[in-house]
């Protein structure tokens, strides 16, 4: 998306607001991602999504899970109108299922040309019609955050058992770090708990935006986290919980591909509350440490990718980016540089050490 050079003088083509951006394909003026997705702009998004799906298949970067998702999409396209109906999760007609499975049995799902050759003209038209309706996103199973899992109120603990607690199942693995007092003798700043809130909010915003596929698109997801968290990107310090949590939402306004609705922002806020509350009273910071640990893994993956002399073939995007982003181009990595990523890794390790030793300081803050 391109910012309009005279956005103060031009109106959005889809609502009464002033235009801030212009479509890179047709140059129509729009003010937000919602207006970019307007039904009157569908002719642009149709060709965009079709190109992106074909490019993703060609990239060779699909995981096994993503391949299964693509096969489900093809099955549902074959199902026709039932894709968008209330009964979309019902089994497909067995004859249709077997017919499509037979045609796709010897197809490499990374070969877009082979895929399109196997689809009938009717299926291709149905696919285009589905994108016109804005229904493609509905074919991607919604991601369920690991912090939303149901924790049994009573958990059996066997004497001498070394197994992980039930609430750790499905959560990111905790990174082991030393106590903060082993790293420095300086008294921790009272800003640190609020800084952690800022990082957690940026994390929750990112993983929801990427529908849980953030690790598959590590560079893009890192760009999102660093763009949203002033703590990780700019050494900012916060002195109030509300401002620390509000900051990523404000930062998102500066990046159209990160902009989301107020409802989305409220969901992220609730996510941060759940992460702070933790799974159980006697291990309340577990979710905080798990979230910071996953950020640590994400940053290390990006560090490895940035350190490579040659970029991997097929681009850097995963299935999510092609499906949900509004731009026809790759996300520009403005702040995801090797020095910035290395610096962010050190900051996350510092925050993990703080939480390990000063959990009470973090749990004492309130987020109204």
Coordinates of C-alpha atoms in Angstrom, one line a residue:
X1 CA 0.0 0.0 0.0
X2 CA 1.2 3.4 -0.8
X3 CA 0.6 6.5 1.3
X4 CA -1.2 9.2 -0.6
X5 CA 0.9 12.3 -1.0
X6 CA -2.0 14.7 -0.7
X7 CA -4.2 12.6 1.7
X8 CA -5.5 15.8 3.3
X9 CA -7.2 16.9 0.1
X10 CA -8.6 13.6 -1.2
X11 CA -11.6 11.5 0.0
X12 CA -11.7 7.8 0.5
X13 CA -13.5 6.1 -2.3
X14 CA -15.6 3.9 0.0
X15 CA -16.5 6.2 3.0
X16 CA -16.7 9.9 3.8
X17 CA -13.3 9.9 5.6
X18 CA -10.2 11.6 4.2
X19 CA -7.9 9.3 2.2
X20 CA -4.5 8.3 3.5
X21 CA -3.5 5.6 1.1
X22 CA -3.8 4.6 -2.6
X23 CA -4.1 1.0 -3.9
X24 CA -0.8 0.0 -5.6
X25 CA -2.8 -1.8 -8.3
X26 CA -5.6 0.6 -9.3
X27 CA -4.6 3.8 -7.4
X28 CA -8.0 4.1 -5.8
X29 CA -8.0 6.2 -2.6
X30 CA -8.9 4.5 0.7
X31 CA -8.5 5.4 4.4
X32 CA -8.2 2.0 6.2
X33 CA -7.7 -1.7 5.7
X34 CA -11.5 -2.1 6.1
X35 CA -12.2 0.2 3.1
X36 CA -9.4 -1.5 1.1
X37 CA -11.4 -4.8 1.5
X38 CA -14.7 -3.1 0.4
X39 CA -16.8 -5.1 -2.0
X40 CA -16.5 -2.4 -4.6
X41 CA -12.7 -3.1 -4.6
X42 CA -13.1 -6.8 -5.1
X43 CA -11.9 -6.9 -8.7
X44 CA -8.5 -5.8 -7.3
X45 CA -8.3 -8.2 -4.4
X46 CA -9.4 -11.2 -6.6
X47 CA -6.4 -11.1 -8.8
X48 CA -4.2 -10.3 -5.8
X49 CA -5.3 -13.4 -3.8
X50 CA -5.1 -15.6 -6.8
X51 CA -1.6 -14.5 -7.6
X52 CA -0.5 -14.9 -4.0
X53 CA -1.9 -18.4 -3.6
X54 CA -0.2 -19.5 -6.8
X55 CA 3.1 -17.9 -5.6
X56 CA 2.8 -19.6 -2.2
X57 CA 2.4 -23.0 -3.8
X58 CA 5.4 -22.2 -6.0
X59 CA 7.5 -21.1 -3.1
X60 CA 8.3 -24.5 -1.7
X61 CA 8.0 -23.3 1.9
X62 CA 4.7 -24.9 2.8
X63 CA 4.7 -26.9 6.0
X64 CA 2.9 -30.2 6.1
X65 CA 0.1 -28.5 8.1
X66 CA -0.2 -25.8 5.5
X67 CA -0.4 -28.3 2.7
X68 CA -3.3 -30.0 4.5
X69 CA -5.0 -26.6 4.8
X70 CA -4.6 -26.1 1.1
X71 CA -6.1 -29.5 0.4
X72 CA -9.1 -28.6 2.6
X73 CA -9.5 -25.4 0.7
X74 CA -9.6 -27.3 -2.6
X75 CA -12.1 -29.7 -1.2
X76 CA -14.3 -26.9 0.0
X77 CA -14.1 -25.1 -3.4
X78 CA -15.2 -28.3 -4.9
X79 CA -18.2 -28.3 -2.6
X80 CA -19.5 -25.0 -4.1
X81 CA -22.0 -22.9 -2.2
X82 CA -21.8 -25.1 0.9
X83 CA -18.4 -23.6 1.6
X84 CA -20.0 -20.4 3.0
X85 CA -23.0 -22.0 4.6
X86 CA -23.6 -22.7 8.2
X87 CA -23.0 -26.4 7.6
X88 CA -19.5 -26.0 6.1
X89 CA -17.9 -28.5 8.6
X90 CA -20.1 -31.4 7.5
X91 CA -18.4 -34.1 5.5
X92 CA -18.3 -33.7 1.8
X93 CA -20.2 -36.0 -0.5
X94 CA -18.0 -39.1 -0.8
X95 CA -18.1 -39.2 -4.6
X96 CA -16.9 -35.6 -4.8
X97 CA -14.3 -36.2 -2.2
X98 CA -12.9 -39.3 -4.0
X99 CA -13.0 -37.5 -7.3
X100 CA -10.9 -34.6 -6.1
X101 CA -8.6 -36.8 -4.1
X102 CA -7.9 -39.0 -7.2
X103 CA -7.1 -35.9 -9.3
X104 CA -4.8 -34.5 -6.7
X105 CA -3.1 -37.9 -5.7
X106 CA 0.0 -37.4 -7.9
X107 CA 0.1 -33.6 -7.6
X108 CA 2.9 -31.7 -5.9
X109 CA 1.0 -29.0 -3.9
X110 CA 4.1 -26.7 -4.3
X111 CA 3.5 -26.7 -8.1
X112 CA 0.9 -24.0 -8.8
X113 CA 0.6 -24.8 -12.5
X114 CA -0.1 -28.5 -11.7
X115 CA -2.8 -27.5 -9.2
X116 CA -4.6 -25.2 -11.6
X117 CA -4.4 -27.8 -14.4
X118 CA -6.1 -30.3 -12.2
X119 CA -9.0 -28.0 -11.3
X120 CA -12.0 -27.9 -13.6
X121 CA -13.1 -24.5 -15.0
X122 CA -16.1 -24.6 -12.7
X123 CA -13.9 -25.0 -9.7
X124 CA -11.7 -22.1 -10.8
X125 CA -14.8 -19.9 -11.2
X126 CA -16.0 -21.0 -7.8
X127 CA -12.7 -20.1 -6.3
X128 CA -12.7 -16.6 -7.8
X129 CA -16.3 -16.2 -6.7
X130 CA -15.4 -17.2 -3.2
X131 CA -12.6 -14.5 -3.1
X132 CA -15.1 -11.9 -4.4
X133 CA -17.3 -12.6 -1.5
X134 CA -14.4 -12.1 0.9
X135 CA -14.9 -15.7 2.1
X136 CA -11.4 -17.0 1.6
X137 CA -10.4 -16.1 5.2
X138 CA -13.3 -18.2 6.5
X139 CA -11.6 -21.3 5.0
X140 CA -8.6 -20.9 7.3
X141 CA -9.3 -22.5 10.7
X142 CA -9.1 -19.9 13.4
X143 CA -6.1 -20.1 15.7
X144 CA -6.8 -20.8 19.4
X145 CA -4.3 -19.1 21.6
X146 CA -2.4 -21.4 24.0
X147 CA -3.3 -19.2 26.9
X148 CA -7.0 -19.8 26.3
X149 CA -6.7 -23.5 27.2
X150 CA -9.0 -24.9 29.9
X151 CA -7.0 -25.7 33.0
X152 CA -8.4 -28.4 35.3
X153 CA -9.2 -26.9 38.7
X154 CA -7.7 -30.0 40.4
X155 CA -4.5 -31.5 39.0
X156 CA -3.0 -34.8 40.2
X157 CA 0.6 -34.5 41.3
X158 CA 2.4 -37.7 41.9
X159 CA 5.3 -37.8 44.3
X160 CA 8.6 -37.8 42.6
X161 CA 7.1 -37.1 39.2
X162 CA 9.3 -35.0 36.8
X163 CA 6.7 -34.6 34.1
X164 CA 5.5 -31.1 33.1
X165 CA 2.2 -29.8 34.6
X166 CA -0.9 -30.2 32.5
X167 CA -1.1 -26.4 31.9
X168 CA 2.3 -26.5 30.1
X169 CA 1.0 -28.8 27.4
X170 CA 0.6 -26.8 24.2
X171 CA 2.5 -23.8 25.6
X172 CA 5.8 -22.5 24.2
X173 CA 8.8 -24.0 26.0
X174 CA 10.3 -21.8 28.7
X175 CA 13.8 -20.5 28.0
X176 CA 16.1 -21.0 30.9
X177 CA 17.9 -17.8 32.0
X178 CA 19.9 -16.8 35.1
X179 CA 18.4 -14.6 37.9
X180 CA 18.7 -10.9 37.2
X181 CA 20.9 -10.5 40.3
X182 CA 23.4 -12.8 38.7
X183 CA 23.7 -10.5 35.7
X184 CA 23.7 -7.1 37.5
X185 CA 23.9 -5.6 41.0
X186 CA 21.9 -2.6 39.9
X187 CA 18.5 -2.2 41.4
X188 CA 15.8 -2.9 38.7
X189 CA 13.9 0.1 37.4
X190 CA 10.3 0.3 38.5
X191 CA 9.5 0.7 34.7
X192 CA 10.4 -2.9 33.9
X193 CA 7.0 -4.4 34.8
X194 CA 5.2 -1.9 32.5
X195 CA 7.8 -2.5 29.8
X196 CA 6.9 -6.2 30.0
X197 CA 3.3 -5.3 29.4
X198 CA 4.2 -3.4 26.3
X199 CA 6.1 -6.4 24.9
X200 CA 3.3 -8.8 25.7
X201 CA 0.8 -6.6 24.0
X202 CA 2.9 -6.4 20.9
X203 CA 3.3 -10.2 21.0
X204 CA -0.4 -10.9 21.4
X205 CA -1.3 -8.4 18.6
X206 CA 1.2 -10.1 16.3
X207 CA 0.3 -13.7 16.9
X208 CA -3.4 -12.9 16.4
X209 CA -2.7 -10.9 13.3
X210 CA -0.8 -13.9 11.9
X211 CA -3.5 -16.3 13.0
X212 CA -0.8 -18.4 14.8
X213 CA 1.4 -18.7 11.8
X214 CA 4.0 -16.2 13.1
X215 CA 6.8 -18.7 13.4
X216 CA 6.4 -19.8 9.8
X217 CA 6.7 -16.1 8.7
X218 CA 9.4 -15.2 11.2
X219 CA 10.9 -12.1 9.5
X220 CA 7.5 -10.6 8.9
X221 CA 6.3 -11.4 12.4
X222 CA 9.5 -10.0 13.8
X223 CA 8.9 -6.8 11.8
X224 CA 5.5 -6.6 13.4
X225 CA 6.7 -7.2 17.0
X226 CA 9.4 -4.6 16.7
X227 CA 7.1 -2.1 15.0
X228 CA 4.5 -2.5 17.7
X229 CA 6.8 -2.5 20.8
X230 CA 8.7 0.7 21.5
X231 CA 10.5 -1.2 24.3
X232 CA 12.1 -3.7 22.0
X233 CA 12.7 -1.3 19.1
X234 CA 13.4 2.1 20.7
X235 CA 14.5 1.4 24.3
X236 CA 11.3 3.2 25.6
X237 CA 10.3 3.0 29.2
X238 CA 6.7 3.1 30.5
X239 CA 5.5 4.3 33.9
X240 CA 1.8 3.4 33.6
X241 CA 0.2 0.1 32.7
X242 CA -2.6 1.7 30.6
X243 CA -0.1 3.6 28.4
X244 CA 2.2 0.6 28.0
X245 CA -0.7 -1.5 26.7
X246 CA -2.2 1.3 24.5
X247 CA 1.1 2.0 22.8
X248 CA 1.1 -0.9 20.3
X249 CA -2.3 0.0 19.1
X250 CA -1.1 3.6 18.5
X251 CA 2.0 2.3 16.8
X252 CA -0.1 0.1 14.5
X253 CA -1.7 3.3 13.1
X254 CA 1.7 4.1 11.5
X255 CA 1.7 0.8 9.6
X256 CA -1.3 0.0 7.5
X257 CA -0.6 -3.7 7.4
X258 CA -0.8 -3.8 11.2
X259 CA -3.9 -1.7 11.6
X260 CA -6.9 -3.5 13.0
X261 CA -10.3 -2.8 14.5
X262 CA -11.1 -1.6 18.0
X263 CA -12.7 -5.0 18.6
X264 CA -9.4 -6.6 17.7
X265 CA -7.6 -4.2 20.1
X266 CA -9.9 -5.2 22.9
X267 CA -9.3 -8.9 22.2
X268 CA -5.6 -8.3 22.5
X269 CA -6.1 -6.4 25.8
X270 CA -8.0 -9.4 27.2
X271 CA -5.2 -11.6 25.9
X272 CA -2.7 -9.7 28.0
X273 CA -4.9 -9.9 31.0
X274 CA -5.1 -13.7 30.6
X275 CA -1.3 -14.0 30.2
X276 CA -0.8 -12.0 33.3
X277 CA -3.3 -14.0 35.3
X278 CA -1.4 -17.2 34.4
X279 CA -2.7 -20.8 34.5
X280 CA -2.6 -21.4 38.3
X281 CA -2.0 -19.4 41.4
X282 CA 1.2 -21.1 42.4
X283 CA 2.8 -20.5 39.0
X284 CA 1.1 -17.3 37.9
X285 CA 4.0 -16.0 35.7
X286 CA 4.2 -19.2 33.7
X287 CA 2.3 -17.6 30.7
X288 CA 4.4 -14.5 30.9
X289 CA 7.6 -16.5 30.7
X290 CA 6.1 -18.7 27.9
X291 CA 5.2 -15.6 25.8
X292 CA 8.6 -14.0 26.3
X293 CA 10.2 -17.3 25.5
X294 CA 8.3 -17.6 22.2
X295 CA 9.4 -14.1 21.3
X296 CA 12.9 -15.2 22.0
X297 CA 12.6 -18.2 19.6
X298 CA 11.0 -16.0 16.9
X299 CA 13.9 -13.5 17.2
X300 CA 16.5 -16.2 17.0
X301 CA 14.9 -17.7 13.9
X302 CA 14.9 -14.2 12.3
X303 CA 18.5 -13.8 13.4
X304 CA 19.5 -17.0 11.6
X305 CA 17.6 -16.0 8.5
X306 CA 19.2 -12.6 8.4
X307 CA 22.7 -14.1 9.0
X308 CA 22.4 -16.2 5.8
X309 CA 24.5 -14.9 3.0
X310 CA 21.8 -15.9 0.5
X311 CA 18.1 -15.5 0.9
X312 CA 16.1 -18.8 0.8
X313 CA 14.5 -19.5 -2.5
X314 CA 10.8 -18.8 -2.9
X315 CA 10.5 -15.7 -0.8
X316 CA 10.0 -15.4 3.0
X317 CA 6.3 -15.4 3.3
X318 CA 4.1 -18.2 4.7
X319 CA 0.5 -19.0 4.0
X320 CA -0.9 -16.4 6.4
X321 CA 0.8 -13.5 4.7
X322 CA -0.5 -14.3 1.3
X323 CA -4.0 -14.9 2.6
X324 CA -4.6 -11.9 5.0
X325 CA -2.3 -9.1 4.0
X326 CA -3.6 -6.2 1.9
X327 CA -0.5 -5.4 0.0
X328 CA 0.6 -6.9 -3.3
X329 CA 4.3 -6.6 -2.3
X330 CA 6.4 -8.2 0.4
X331 CA 6.3 -6.5 3.7
X332 CA 9.2 -4.1 3.8
X333 CA 11.6 -4.9 6.6
X334 CA 12.3 -1.5 7.9
X335 CA 13.6 -2.2 11.4
X336 CA 14.2 -6.0 11.2
X337 CA 18.0 -5.7 10.8
X338 CA 20.5 -8.0 12.3
X339 CA 21.8 -5.5 14.9
X340 CA 18.2 -4.7 16.0
X341 CA 17.2 -8.3 16.3
X342 CA 20.3 -9.1 18.4
X343 CA 19.5 -6.2 20.6
X344 CA 15.9 -7.3 21.0
X345 CA 17.1 -10.8 22.0
X346 CA 19.2 -9.4 24.8
X347 CA 16.2 -7.3 26.0
X348 CA 13.9 -10.3 26.1
X349 CA 16.5 -12.3 28.0
X350 CA 16.8 -9.5 30.5
X351 CA 13.0 -9.4 30.9
X352 CA 12.9 -13.2 31.4
X353 CA 15.5 -12.9 34.2
X354 CA 13.5 -10.1 35.8
X355 CA 10.3 -12.2 35.8
X356 CA 12.2 -15.2 37.2
X357 CA 13.4 -13.2 40.2
X358 CA 10.9 -10.4 40.7
X359 CA 7.6 -12.0 39.9
X360 CA 5.8 -10.1 42.7
X361 CA 6.7 -6.7 41.1
X362 CA 5.0 -7.9 37.9
X363 CA 1.9 -9.4 39.6
X364 CA 1.4 -6.3 41.7
X365 CA 0.4 -4.1 38.7
X366 CA -3.2 -3.7 37.7
X367 CA -4.5 -3.4 34.2
X368 CA -7.9 -1.7 34.5

